[in-house]
Amino acid sequence: MQSRTPVSRTGRPRSAAADAAILAATRAALVELGWSKLTLGDVAVRAGVAKTTLYRRWAGKNELVVDAVAELFDELTLPDRGSLAADIEGVVLQFAAILARPEARNGLMAVVAESTRDDALRERIRASIVDRQKRLVLAGRARAQARGELPPESDAREAERTVDLIFDMVAGAVVHRTLVSAEPADEEWVHGFTRVLLSGLSAPGP
Amino acid sequence: MQSRTPVSRTGRPRSAAADAAILAATRAALVELGWSKLTLGDVAVRAGVAKTTLYRRWAGKNELVVDAVAELFDELTLPDRGSLAADIEGVVLQFAAILARPEARNGLMAVVAESTRDDALRERIRASIVDRQKRLVLAGRARAQARGELPPESDAREAERTVDLIFDMVAGAVVHRTLVSAEPADEEWVHGFTRVLLSGLSAPGP
DNA sequence: GTATTACGCTACGACCCGTAGCGAAAGCGC
DNA sequence: GCGCTTTCGCTACGGGTCGTAGCGTAATAC
């Protein structure tokens, strides 16, 4: 998780408790202060560690916040609700619940913004957050194909493109709804979204 | 545009040229420095104005960047390409072209992140950027209905909800594709996206 | 001309940054 | 037990940015 894990055999080992305390303190600071007013000195005080300890483990604010936010998204699961539409609604609601938390909204958007000027940071976000959750799309598609709700893909490359497209559409829509439109992605909204995603705008309304 | 426009009848008027220079300098600084390293002192130097002048017109970094970015989105139009699908592809490509510019990506995401802790800022973003562009969705739907591609809406409230949903799906997907996935929203991608948006995932592939 | 406002400039205390240096603490191998 | 190695907490530092105050000057309305 940290910037580097020096596989040292000897010497005093790094405190794992300090790691957890620092990441939790970072999330708390994101809630109270937001991204721009968050200072590493303040995080160190909250976590009960020295500021120098923090700089020994993370290169800067960006990397620290990525790790602090990434932990939030690992709790996503894909419960079997019986149909593709219901499965999608279930996972989208979970995703919306995470994005409703201030530490997730604030931290995630800020590091994404910073990543437009920092390739290493963007790769860190991709590895720690985005690609880890693509498993949900893959699992959902496989389950839907087993049910006969989706046709089996013929071309492998085409299938991968579709997975990326779906991920962008789902994550993008929920993020935009939650953060930009500032409206809750509640059950009603998720239901309408899922209907359009599966059947399209041309289909007749409810 | 500024934080306040005191309708003063007497005294020396504010320089309109300074306004344009400051906003242009802000965009240039966003390109070169990014959000977090952008300082108001630096913007003032680039614009050739005193730092105090900048503080007299804008409350802070957030408000300044919102205004600087908002100007970028006013060039969006909805050209008549003959069909709903082609119209959507056209405007999405324009949107993607704007988001490909560093000053738009970096500035927009950063202020959206900050707006999660600042209601006034979020309202400013809504008024200056989001709601201004909803006209495109309205115009596209009206044109498609005139062509018979979309059914006329029966319920007004339902129709408004659909407009918001479409806006979140379109803007969200393009933003996520461009910024998070860091892949270009080129013609091929836009074509696939439009097909899903109109016909849904259940429809047969290409 | 006079009142009023905007402007440029300078200076200021306050805060945060990221790093260096030090002694103490906590493990590992013997 | 004992040394070796690495981490830890603490303090201190120069450098940078913040946002504001004060002042004299420039530009407009009446």
CSV table of C-alpha atoms (C1' of nucleotides) in Angstrom, one decimal:
chain,number,residue,atom,x,y,z
A,1,MET,CA,0.0,0.0,0.0
A,2,GLN,CA,2.7,2.5,1.0
A,3,SER,CA,5.0,4.0,-1.5
A,4,ARG,CA,7.6,1.3,-1.0
A,5,THR,CA,7.9,-1.7,1.2
A,6,PRO,CA,11.6,-2.2,1.9
A,7,VAL,CA,11.9,-5.9,2.5
A,8,SER,CA,14.2,-5.5,5.4
A,9,ARG,CA,15.0,-8.6,7.4
A,10,THR,CA,16.6,-6.8,10.4
A,11,GLY,CA,15.9,-3.8,12.4
A,12,ARG,CA,12.7,-2.4,14.1
A,13,PRO,CA,9.7,-3.2,11.9
A,14,ARG,CA,7.2,-0.6,10.9
A,15,SER,CA,4.2,-0.3,13.1
A,16,ALA,CA,1.1,-1.7,11.3
A,17,ALA,CA,-1.1,0.0,13.9
A,18,ALA,CA,0.4,3.4,12.8
A,19,ASP,CA,-0.6,2.6,9.2
A,20,ALA,CA,-4.2,2.1,10.1
A,21,ALA,CA,-4.2,5.1,12.4
A,22,ILE,CA,-2.8,7.3,9.7
A,23,LEU,CA,-5.3,6.2,7.1
A,24,ALA,CA,-8.2,6.6,9.5
A,25,ALA,CA,-6.9,10.0,10.5
A,26,THR,CA,-6.7,11.0,6.8
A,27,ARG,CA,-10.3,10.1,6.2
A,28,ALA,CA,-11.4,12.0,9.3
A,29,ALA,CA,-9.4,15.0,8.2
A,30,LEU,CA,-11.0,14.8,4.7
A,31,VAL,CA,-14.5,14.9,6.3
A,32,GLU,CA,-13.7,17.8,8.5
A,33,LEU,CA,-11.4,19.9,6.4
A,34,GLY,CA,-11.8,18.8,2.8
A,35,TRP,CA,-8.9,18.2,0.4
A,36,SER,CA,-7.4,21.7,0.0
A,37,LYS,CA,-7.3,22.5,3.7
A,38,LEU,CA,-6.0,19.0,4.7
A,39,THR,CA,-2.4,19.3,6.0
A,40,LEU,CA,0.0,16.4,6.7
A,41,GLY,CA,0.9,17.9,10.0
A,42,ASP,CA,-2.7,17.8,11.1
A,43,VAL,CA,-3.1,14.2,10.0
A,44,ALA,CA,0.0,13.3,12.0
A,45,VAL,CA,-1.4,14.9,15.1
A,46,ARG,CA,-4.8,13.1,14.7
A,47,ALA,CA,-3.0,9.8,14.2
A,48,GLY,CA,-0.8,10.3,17.2
A,49,VAL,CA,2.4,9.9,15.2
A,50,ALA,CA,5.2,12.3,14.3
A,51,LYS,CA,5.1,14.1,11.1
A,52,THR,CA,8.4,12.6,10.0
A,53,THR,CA,6.9,9.1,10.3
A,54,LEU,CA,4.3,10.1,7.8
A,55,TYR,CA,6.8,11.4,5.3
A,56,ARG,CA,8.9,8.2,5.7
A,57,ARG,CA,5.9,6.1,4.4
A,58,TRP,CA,4.2,8.3,1.8
A,59,ALA,CA,5.7,10.6,-0.8
A,60,GLY,CA,3.0,13.2,-0.3
A,61,LYS,CA,-0.6,14.2,0.1
A,62,ASN,CA,-1.7,12.6,-3.1
A,63,GLU,CA,-0.4,9.1,-2.4
A,64,LEU,CA,-1.7,9.2,1.1
A,65,VAL,CA,-5.3,10.1,0.2
A,66,VAL,CA,-5.4,7.5,-2.6
A,67,ASP,CA,-4.5,4.8,-0.1
A,68,ALA,CA,-7.0,6.2,2.5
A,69,VAL,CA,-9.8,6.2,-0.1
A,70,ALA,CA,-9.0,2.9,-1.7
A,71,GLU,CA,-9.9,1.0,1.5
A,72,LEU,CA,-13.4,2.2,1.3
A,73,PHE,CA,-14.2,0.5,-2.0
A,74,ASP,CA,-13.0,-3.0,-1.0
A,75,GLU,CA,-16.3,-3.7,0.7
A,76,LEU,CA,-18.2,-3.8,-2.6
A,77,THR,CA,-19.8,-7.2,-3.4
A,78,LEU,CA,-22.1,-8.5,-6.0
A,79,PRO,CA,-25.0,-10.2,-4.3
A,80,ASP,CA,-27.1,-12.7,-6.3
A,81,ARG,CA,-30.5,-11.0,-6.6
A,82,GLY,CA,-31.9,-13.3,-9.3
A,83,SER,CA,-31.7,-11.2,-12.4
A,84,LEU,CA,-29.2,-9.0,-14.2
A,85,ALA,CA,-31.2,-5.9,-13.6
A,86,ALA,CA,-31.5,-6.6,-9.9
A,87,ASP,CA,-27.8,-7.4,-9.6
A,88,ILE,CA,-26.9,-4.1,-11.2
A,89,GLU,CA,-29.2,-2.2,-9.0
A,90,GLY,CA,-27.7,-3.9,-6.0
A,91,VAL,CA,-24.1,-3.0,-6.7
A,92,VAL,CA,-24.9,0.5,-7.9
A,93,LEU,CA,-26.7,1.2,-4.7
A,94,GLN,CA,-23.7,0.0,-2.7
A,95,PHE,CA,-21.4,2.2,-4.9
A,96,ALA,CA,-23.7,5.1,-4.3
A,97,ALA,CA,-23.7,4.5,-0.5
A,98,ILE,CA,-19.9,4.7,-0.5
A,99,LEU,CA,-19.9,7.9,-2.6
A,100,ALA,CA,-22.4,9.4,-0.2
A,101,ARG,CA,-19.6,9.5,2.5
A,102,PRO,CA,-17.8,12.8,2.5
A,103,GLU,CA,-14.3,11.2,2.8
A,104,ALA,CA,-14.9,9.2,-0.4
A,105,ARG,CA,-16.4,12.1,-2.5
A,106,ASN,CA,-13.9,14.6,-1.5
A,107,GLY,CA,-10.8,12.5,-1.6
A,108,LEU,CA,-11.5,10.6,-4.7
A,109,MET,CA,-12.4,13.6,-6.9
A,110,ALA,CA,-9.4,15.5,-5.7
A,111,VAL,CA,-6.8,12.8,-6.5
A,112,VAL,CA,-8.4,12.2,-9.8
A,113,ALA,CA,-8.1,15.9,-10.6
A,114,GLU,CA,-4.4,15.8,-9.5
A,115,SER,CA,-3.8,12.7,-11.6
A,116,THR,CA,-4.3,14.6,-14.8
A,117,ARG,CA,-0.9,16.0,-14.3
A,118,ASP,CA,0.8,13.0,-12.7
A,119,ASP,CA,0.9,9.7,-14.6
A,120,ALA,CA,2.3,7.8,-11.6
A,121,LEU,CA,-0.6,8.9,-9.5
A,122,ARG,CA,-3.1,8.0,-12.1
A,123,GLU,CA,-1.6,4.5,-12.3
A,124,ARG,CA,-1.7,4.2,-8.6
A,125,ILE,CA,-5.5,5.1,-8.7
A,126,ARG,CA,-6.1,2.6,-11.4
A,127,ALA,CA,-4.3,-0.2,-9.6
A,128,SER,CA,-5.7,0.5,-6.1
A,129,ILE,CA,-9.3,1.4,-7.0
A,130,VAL,CA,-10.5,1.1,-10.5
A,131,ASP,CA,-9.2,-2.1,-11.8
A,132,ARG,CA,-9.8,-3.8,-8.4
A,133,GLN,CA,-13.5,-3.2,-8.8
A,134,LYS,CA,-13.8,-4.2,-12.5
A,135,ARG,CA,-14.2,-7.7,-11.1
A,136,LEU,CA,-17.8,-6.8,-10.3
A,137,VAL,CA,-18.6,-6.1,-14.0
A,138,LEU,CA,-17.0,-9.4,-15.0
A,139,ALA,CA,-18.8,-11.4,-12.4
A,140,GLY,CA,-22.1,-9.8,-13.3
A,141,ARG,CA,-21.7,-10.5,-17.0
A,142,ALA,CA,-20.8,-14.1,-16.4
A,143,ARG,CA,-23.8,-14.6,-14.2
A,144,ALA,CA,-26.1,-13.0,-16.7
A,145,GLN,CA,-24.7,-15.1,-19.5
A,146,ALA,CA,-25.3,-18.2,-17.4
A,147,ARG,CA,-28.9,-17.1,-16.9
A,148,GLY,CA,-29.2,-16.4,-20.7
A,149,GLU,CA,-29.9,-12.7,-20.1
A,150,LEU,CA,-26.8,-11.7,-22.2
A,151,PRO,CA,-25.5,-13.3,-25.3
A,152,PRO,CA,-22.0,-14.9,-25.0
A,153,GLU,CA,-19.4,-12.7,-26.5
A,154,SER,CA,-17.9,-13.8,-29.7
A,155,ASP,CA,-14.8,-11.6,-29.9
A,156,ALA,CA,-12.6,-11.3,-26.9
A,157,ARG,CA,-11.3,-7.8,-27.6
A,158,GLU,CA,-14.8,-6.6,-28.3
A,159,ALA,CA,-15.9,-8.1,-25.0
A,160,GLU,CA,-13.2,-6.3,-23.1
A,161,ARG,CA,-14.1,-3.0,-24.7
A,162,THR,CA,-17.7,-3.5,-23.6
A,163,VAL,CA,-16.6,-4.2,-20.0
A,164,ASP,CA,-14.7,-0.9,-20.0
A,165,LEU,CA,-17.7,0.9,-21.5
A,166,ILE,CA,-20.1,-0.4,-18.9
A,167,PHE,CA,-17.7,0.5,-16.1
A,168,ASP,CA,-17.4,4.0,-17.4
A,169,MET,CA,-21.1,4.4,-17.8
A,170,VAL,CA,-22.0,3.0,-14.4
A,171,ALA,CA,-19.3,4.6,-12.3
A,172,GLY,CA,-19.5,7.9,-14.3
A,173,ALA,CA,-23.3,8.2,-14.0
A,174,VAL,CA,-23.3,7.5,-10.2
A,175,VAL,CA,-20.4,9.9,-9.6
A,176,HIS,CA,-22.0,12.7,-11.7
A,177,ARG,CA,-25.4,12.2,-10.1
A,178,THR,CA,-23.9,12.3,-6.6
A,179,LEU,CA,-21.2,14.9,-6.9
A,180,VAL,CA,-22.2,17.3,-9.7
A,181,SER,CA,-25.9,17.1,-9.7
A,182,ALA,CA,-25.8,16.7,-5.9
A,183,GLU,CA,-28.9,14.5,-5.8
A,184,PRO,CA,-29.0,11.2,-4.0
A,185,ALA,CA,-28.6,8.1,-6.1
A,186,ASP,CA,-31.5,6.4,-4.4
A,187,GLU,CA,-33.5,3.4,-5.4
A,188,GLU,CA,-35.8,5.3,-7.7
A,189,TRP,CA,-32.9,6.8,-9.6
A,190,VAL,CA,-31.0,3.6,-9.7
A,191,HIS,CA,-34.1,1.8,-11.1
A,192,GLY,CA,-34.4,4.3,-13.9
A,193,PHE,CA,-30.8,4.2,-14.7
A,194,THR,CA,-30.7,0.4,-14.9
A,195,ARG,CA,-33.7,0.4,-17.2
A,196,VAL,CA,-31.9,2.7,-19.6
A,197,LEU,CA,-28.7,0.8,-19.4
A,198,LEU,CA,-30.3,-2.5,-20.2
A,199,SER,CA,-33.0,-1.4,-22.7
A,200,GLY,CA,-32.0,2.0,-23.9
A,201,LEU,CA,-33.8,5.3,-24.3
A,202,SER,CA,-35.8,4.1,-27.4
A,203,ALA,CA,-37.6,1.6,-25.3
A,204,PRO,CA,-41.1,2.6,-24.0
A,205,GLY,CA,-41.3,4.2,-20.6
A,206,PRO,CA,-42.5,2.7,-17.4
B,1,MET,CA,-19.4,36.3,-13.2
B,2,GLN,CA,-17.5,37.7,-10.3
B,3,SER,CA,-18.4,37.2,-6.7
B,4,ARG,CA,-20.4,40.4,-6.6
B,5,THR,CA,-21.1,43.1,-9.1
B,6,PRO,CA,-21.7,46.3,-7.1
B,7,VAL,CA,-23.9,48.4,-9.3
B,8,SER,CA,-21.9,51.5,-8.5
B,9,ARG,CA,-22.9,54.6,-10.5
B,10,THR,CA,-19.9,56.7,-9.7
B,11,GLY,CA,-16.2,56.1,-9.4
B,12,ARG,CA,-13.6,54.4,-11.6
B,13,PRO,CA,-15.2,51.4,-13.2
B,14,ARG,CA,-13.6,48.0,-13.1
B,15,SER,CA,-11.4,47.1,-16.1
B,16,ALA,CA,-13.1,44.4,-18.2
B,17,ALA,CA,-9.8,43.7,-19.8
B,18,ALA,CA,-8.4,42.7,-16.4
B,19,ASP,CA,-11.2,40.2,-16.0
B,20,ALA,CA,-10.4,38.5,-19.3
B,21,ALA,CA,-6.6,38.6,-18.5
B,22,ILE,CA,-7.1,37.1,-15.1
B,23,LEU,CA,-9.4,34.2,-16.4
B,24,ALA,CA,-7.0,33.5,-19.2
B,25,ALA,CA,-4.0,33.5,-16.8
B,26,THR,CA,-5.9,31.1,-14.5
B,27,ARG,CA,-6.4,28.7,-17.3
B,28,ALA,CA,-2.7,28.9,-18.3
B,29,ALA,CA,-1.7,28.3,-14.7
B,30,LEU,CA,-4.0,25.3,-14.5
B,31,VAL,CA,-2.2,23.8,-17.5
B,32,GLU,CA,1.3,24.4,-16.2
B,33,LEU,CA,0.9,23.9,-12.5
B,34,GLY,CA,-2.4,22.0,-11.9
B,35,TRP,CA,-4.9,22.8,-9.2
B,36,SER,CA,-2.9,22.2,-6.0
B,37,LYS,CA,0.2,24.2,-7.0
B,38,LEU,CA,-1.8,27.0,-8.5
B,39,THR,CA,-1.3,30.2,-6.4
B,40,LEU,CA,-3.2,33.4,-6.7
B,41,GLY,CA,0.0,35.4,-6.5
B,42,ASP,CA,1.2,33.6,-9.6
B,43,VAL,CA,-2.0,34.2,-11.5
B,44,ALA,CA,-1.8,37.9,-10.7
B,45,VAL,CA,1.7,38.1,-12.1
B,46,ARG,CA,0.7,36.2,-15.3
B,47,ALA,CA,-2.3,38.5,-15.8
B,48,GLY,CA,-0.3,41.6,-15.2
B,49,VAL,CA,-2.4,42.8,-12.3
B,50,ALA,CA,-1.8,43.3,-8.6
B,51,LYS,CA,-2.7,40.5,-6.2
B,52,THR,CA,-5.0,42.8,-4.3
B,53,THR,CA,-7.0,43.4,-7.5
B,54,LEU,CA,-7.6,39.7,-7.7
B,55,TYR,CA,-8.8,39.4,-4.1
B,56,ARG,CA,-11.2,42.4,-4.7
B,57,ARG,CA,-13.0,40.5,-7.4
B,58,TRP,CA,-13.0,36.9,-6.3
B,59,ALA,CA,-13.4,35.4,-2.9
B,60,GLY,CA,-10.8,32.8,-3.4
B,61,LYS,CA,-9.2,30.1,-5.6
B,62,ASN,CA,-12.4,28.0,-5.9
B,63,GLU,CA,-14.6,30.8,-7.3
B,64,LEU,CA,-11.9,32.0,-9.7
B,65,VAL,CA,-11.4,28.6,-11.2
B,66,VAL,CA,-15.1,28.0,-11.6
B,67,ASP,CA,-15.4,31.1,-13.7
B,68,ALA,CA,-12.3,30.3,-15.6
B,69,VAL,CA,-13.5,26.9,-16.5
B,70,ALA,CA,-17.1,27.8,-17.2
B,71,GLU,CA,-16.1,29.9,-20.2
B,72,LEU,CA,-14.8,26.8,-21.9
B,73,PHE,CA,-18.2,25.0,-22.0
B,74,ASP,CA,-20.1,27.8,-23.7
B,75,GLU,CA,-18.9,26.8,-27.1
B,76,LEU,CA,-20.9,23.6,-27.1
B,77,THR,CA,-23.5,23.4,-29.8
B,78,LEU,CA,-26.0,20.8,-31.1
B,79,PRO,CA,-25.5,20.5,-34.9
B,80,ASP,CA,-28.3,18.8,-36.8
B,81,ARG,CA,-26.8,15.6,-38.1
B,82,GLY,CA,-30.1,14.0,-39.2
B,83,SER,CA,-30.7,11.4,-36.5
B,84,LEU,CA,-30.8,11.3,-32.8
B,85,ALA,CA,-27.8,8.9,-32.6
B,86,ALA,CA,-25.8,11.2,-34.9
B,87,ASP,CA,-26.8,14.3,-32.9
B,88,ILE,CA,-25.7,12.6,-29.6
B,89,GLU,CA,-22.4,11.5,-31.1
B,90,GLY,CA,-21.7,15.0,-32.3
B,91,VAL,CA,-22.3,16.8,-29.0
B,92,VAL,CA,-20.5,14.1,-27.0
B,93,LEU,CA,-17.5,14.4,-29.2
B,94,GLN,CA,-17.5,18.2,-28.6
B,95,PHE,CA,-17.7,17.6,-24.9
B,96,ALA,CA,-14.9,15.1,-25.1
B,97,ALA,CA,-12.7,17.6,-27.0
B,98,ILE,CA,-13.2,20.2,-24.2
B,99,LEU,CA,-12.4,17.6,-21.5
B,100,ALA,CA,-9.2,16.7,-23.4
B,101,ARG,CA,-7.8,20.1,-22.6
B,102,PRO,CA,-5.8,20.1,-19.3
B,103,GLU,CA,-7.2,23.3,-18.0
B,104,ALA,CA,-10.7,21.8,-18.2
B,105,ARG,CA,-9.9,18.4,-16.7
B,106,ASN,CA,-7.9,19.7,-13.9
B,107,GLY,CA,-9.9,22.7,-12.9
B,108,LEU,CA,-13.4,21.1,-13.2
B,109,MET,CA,-12.6,18.1,-11.2
B,110,ALA,CA,-10.9,20.1,-8.5
B,111,VAL,CA,-13.7,22.5,-7.9
B,112,VAL,CA,-16.3,19.7,-8.0
B,113,ALA,CA,-14.3,18.0,-5.2
B,114,GLU,CA,-14.2,21.2,-3.2
B,115,SER,CA,-17.9,21.7,-3.7
B,116,THR,CA,-18.7,18.7,-1.6
B,117,ARG,CA,-17.9,20.8,1.4
B,118,ASP,CA,-19.1,24.1,0.1
B,119,ASP,CA,-22.8,24.5,-0.8
B,120,ALA,CA,-22.3,28.0,-2.3
B,121,LEU,CA,-19.6,26.7,-4.5
B,122,ARG,CA,-21.7,23.8,-5.7
B,123,GLU,CA,-24.5,26.2,-6.6
B,124,ARG,CA,-22.1,28.4,-8.5
B,125,ILE,CA,-20.9,25.4,-10.5
B,126,ARG,CA,-24.5,24.3,-11.2
B,127,ALA,CA,-25.5,27.8,-12.3
B,128,SER,CA,-22.4,28.5,-14.3
B,129,ILE,CA,-21.7,25.2,-16.0
B,130,VAL,CA,-24.2,22.4,-15.5
B,131,ASP,CA,-27.6,23.9,-15.9
B,132,ARG,CA,-26.4,26.1,-18.8
B,133,GLN,CA,-25.6,23.0,-20.8
B,134,LYS,CA,-28.8,21.1,-20.1
B,135,ARG,CA,-30.2,23.1,-23.0
B,136,LEU,CA,-28.4,20.6,-25.3
B,137,VAL,CA,-30.4,17.6,-23.9
B,138,LEU,CA,-33.6,19.5,-24.2
B,139,ALA,CA,-33.0,20.6,-27.7
B,140,GLY,CA,-31.9,17.1,-28.7
B,141,ARG,CA,-35.0,15.5,-27.3
B,142,ALA,CA,-37.3,18.0,-28.9
B,143,ARG,CA,-35.6,17.4,-32.3
B,144,ALA,CA,-35.8,13.6,-31.9
B,145,GLN,CA,-39.5,13.9,-31.0
B,146,ALA,CA,-40.2,16.0,-34.0
B,147,ARG,CA,-38.5,13.2,-36.1
B,148,GLY,CA,-40.5,10.6,-34.4
B,149,GLU,CA,-37.5,8.9,-32.9
B,150,LEU,CA,-38.6,9.4,-29.3
B,151,PRO,CA,-42.2,9.2,-28.0
B,152,PRO,CA,-43.6,12.5,-26.7
B,153,GLU,CA,-43.5,12.6,-22.9
B,154,SER,CA,-46.8,12.3,-21.1
B,155,ASP,CA,-45.8,13.3,-17.6
B,156,ALA,CA,-43.9,16.6,-17.2
B,157,ARG,CA,-42.2,15.6,-14.0
B,158,GLU,CA,-41.2,12.2,-15.4
B,159,ALA,CA,-39.8,14.0,-18.4
B,160,GLU,CA,-37.6,16.3,-16.3
B,161,ARG,CA,-36.3,13.3,-14.4
B,162,THR,CA,-35.4,11.7,-17.6
B,163,VAL,CA,-33.5,14.7,-18.8
B,164,ASP,CA,-31.5,14.8,-15.6
B,165,LEU,CA,-30.8,11.1,-15.9
B,166,ILE,CA,-29.5,11.4,-19.5
B,167,PHE,CA,-27.4,14.3,-18.5
B,168,ASP,CA,-25.8,12.4,-15.7
B,169,MET,CA,-25.2,9.4,-17.9
B,170,VAL,CA,-23.7,11.3,-20.8
B,171,ALA,CA,-21.5,13.7,-18.9
B,172,GLY,CA,-20.6,11.1,-16.3
B,173,ALA,CA,-19.5,8.5,-18.8
B,174,VAL,CA,-17.4,10.9,-20.8
B,175,VAL,CA,-15.8,12.3,-17.7
B,176,HIS,CA,-15.0,8.9,-16.3
B,177,ARG,CA,-13.7,7.6,-19.6
B,178,THR,CA,-11.4,10.7,-20.1
B,179,LEU,CA,-10.2,11.3,-16.5
B,180,VAL,CA,-10.4,8.0,-14.6
B,181,SER,CA,-9.8,5.5,-17.3
B,182,ALA,CA,-7.6,8.0,-19.1
B,183,GLU,CA,-8.5,6.7,-22.5
B,184,PRO,CA,-9.6,9.0,-25.3
B,185,ALA,CA,-13.3,9.4,-25.9
B,186,ASP,CA,-12.8,9.0,-29.7
B,187,GLU,CA,-15.3,8.3,-32.4
B,188,GLU,CA,-15.2,4.5,-31.9
B,189,TRP,CA,-15.9,4.8,-28.2
B,190,VAL,CA,-18.6,7.4,-28.7
B,191,HIS,CA,-20.3,5.2,-31.2
B,192,GLY,CA,-20.5,2.3,-28.9
B,193,PHE,CA,-21.6,4.5,-26.0
B,194,THR,CA,-24.5,6.0,-28.1
B,195,ARG,CA,-25.6,2.5,-29.2
B,196,VAL,CA,-25.9,1.4,-25.6
B,197,LEU,CA,-27.6,4.6,-24.5
B,198,LEU,CA,-30.2,4.3,-27.2
B,199,SER,CA,-30.7,0.6,-27.4
B,200,GLY,CA,-29.4,-0.8,-24.1
B,201,LEU,CA,-27.1,-3.7,-23.3
B,202,SER,CA,-29.7,-6.4,-24.1
B,203,ALA,CA,-29.7,-5.4,-27.8
B,204,PRO,CA,-27.6,-7.5,-30.1
B,205,GLY,CA,-24.0,-6.4,-30.7
B,206,PRO,CA,-22.6,-4.8,-33.9
C,1,DG,C1',-13.3,70.6,-10.0
C,2,DT,C1',-14.8,67.3,-6.7
C,3,DA,C1',-16.3,63.0,-5.0
C,4,DT,C1',-15.9,58.2,-5.5
C,5,DT,C1',-14.2,54.0,-6.7
C,6,DA,C1',-10.5,50.9,-8.7
C,7,DC,C1',-5.7,50.1,-9.1
C,8,DG,C1',-0.7,49.1,-8.1
C,9,DC,C1',2.6,48.6,-4.7
C,10,DT,C1',4.7,47.3,-0.3
C,11,DA,C1',4.8,45.2,3.9
C,12,DC,C1',3.2,42.2,7.4
C,13,DG,C1',2.1,38.1,10.7
C,14,DA,C1',0.5,33.5,10.3
C,15,DC,C1',0.6,29.1,8.6
C,16,DC,C1',2.3,25.0,6.2
C,17,DC,C1',5.9,22.8,3.7
C,18,DG,C1',9.5,19.2,3.5
C,19,DT,C1',14.0,18.1,5.5
C,20,DA,C1',17.8,17.4,8.9
C,21,DG,C1',19.6,16.0,13.1
C,22,DC,C1',19.4,13.7,17.4
C,23,DG,C1',18.6,10.3,21.1
C,24,DA,C1',15.5,6.6,22.3
C,25,DA,C1',12.9,2.4,21.3
C,26,DA,C1',12.0,-2.1,19.2
C,27,DG,C1',12.9,-6.0,16.9
C,28,DC,C1',16.6,-9.7,14.7
C,29,DG,C1',20.7,-12.8,14.9
C,30,DC,C1',24.2,-14.5,17.8
D,1,DG,C1',22.1,-11.7,27.7
D,2,DC,C1',24.4,-8.3,23.5
D,3,DG,C1',25.3,-5.7,19.4
D,4,DC,C1',23.2,-4.4,14.9
D,5,DT,C1',19.9,-2.2,12.3
D,6,DT,C1',15.9,0.3,11.4
D,7,DT,C1',12.0,3.0,13.0
D,8,DC,C1',10.2,6.4,16.0
D,9,DG,C1',9.3,10.9,18.3
D,10,DC,C1',10.9,15.3,18.8
D,11,DT,C1',12.8,19.9,17.7
D,12,DA,C1',14.3,23.2,14.6
D,13,DC,C1',15.0,25.3,10.3
D,14,DG,C1',14.6,28.2,5.6
D,15,DG,C1',11.4,28.9,2.1
D,16,DG,C1',7.0,29.7,0.3
D,17,DT,C1',2.0,31.1,0.2
D,18,DC,C1',-1.7,33.1,2.4
D,19,DG,C1',-5.0,36.9,3.0
D,20,DT,C1',-5.1,41.7,4.6
D,21,DA,C1',-3.9,46.6,5.6
D,22,DG,C1',-2.2,50.9,4.3
D,23,DC,C1',-1.1,54.4,1.1
D,24,DG,C1',-0.6,57.2,-3.0
D,25,DT,C1',-2.3,57.4,-7.7
D,26,DA,C1',-5.4,56.8,-11.8
D,27,DA,C1',-10.0,56.9,-14.0
D,28,DT,C1',-14.6,57.9,-14.2
D,29,DA,C1',-19.5,60.3,-12.8
D,30,DC,C1',-21.7,64.4,-11.4
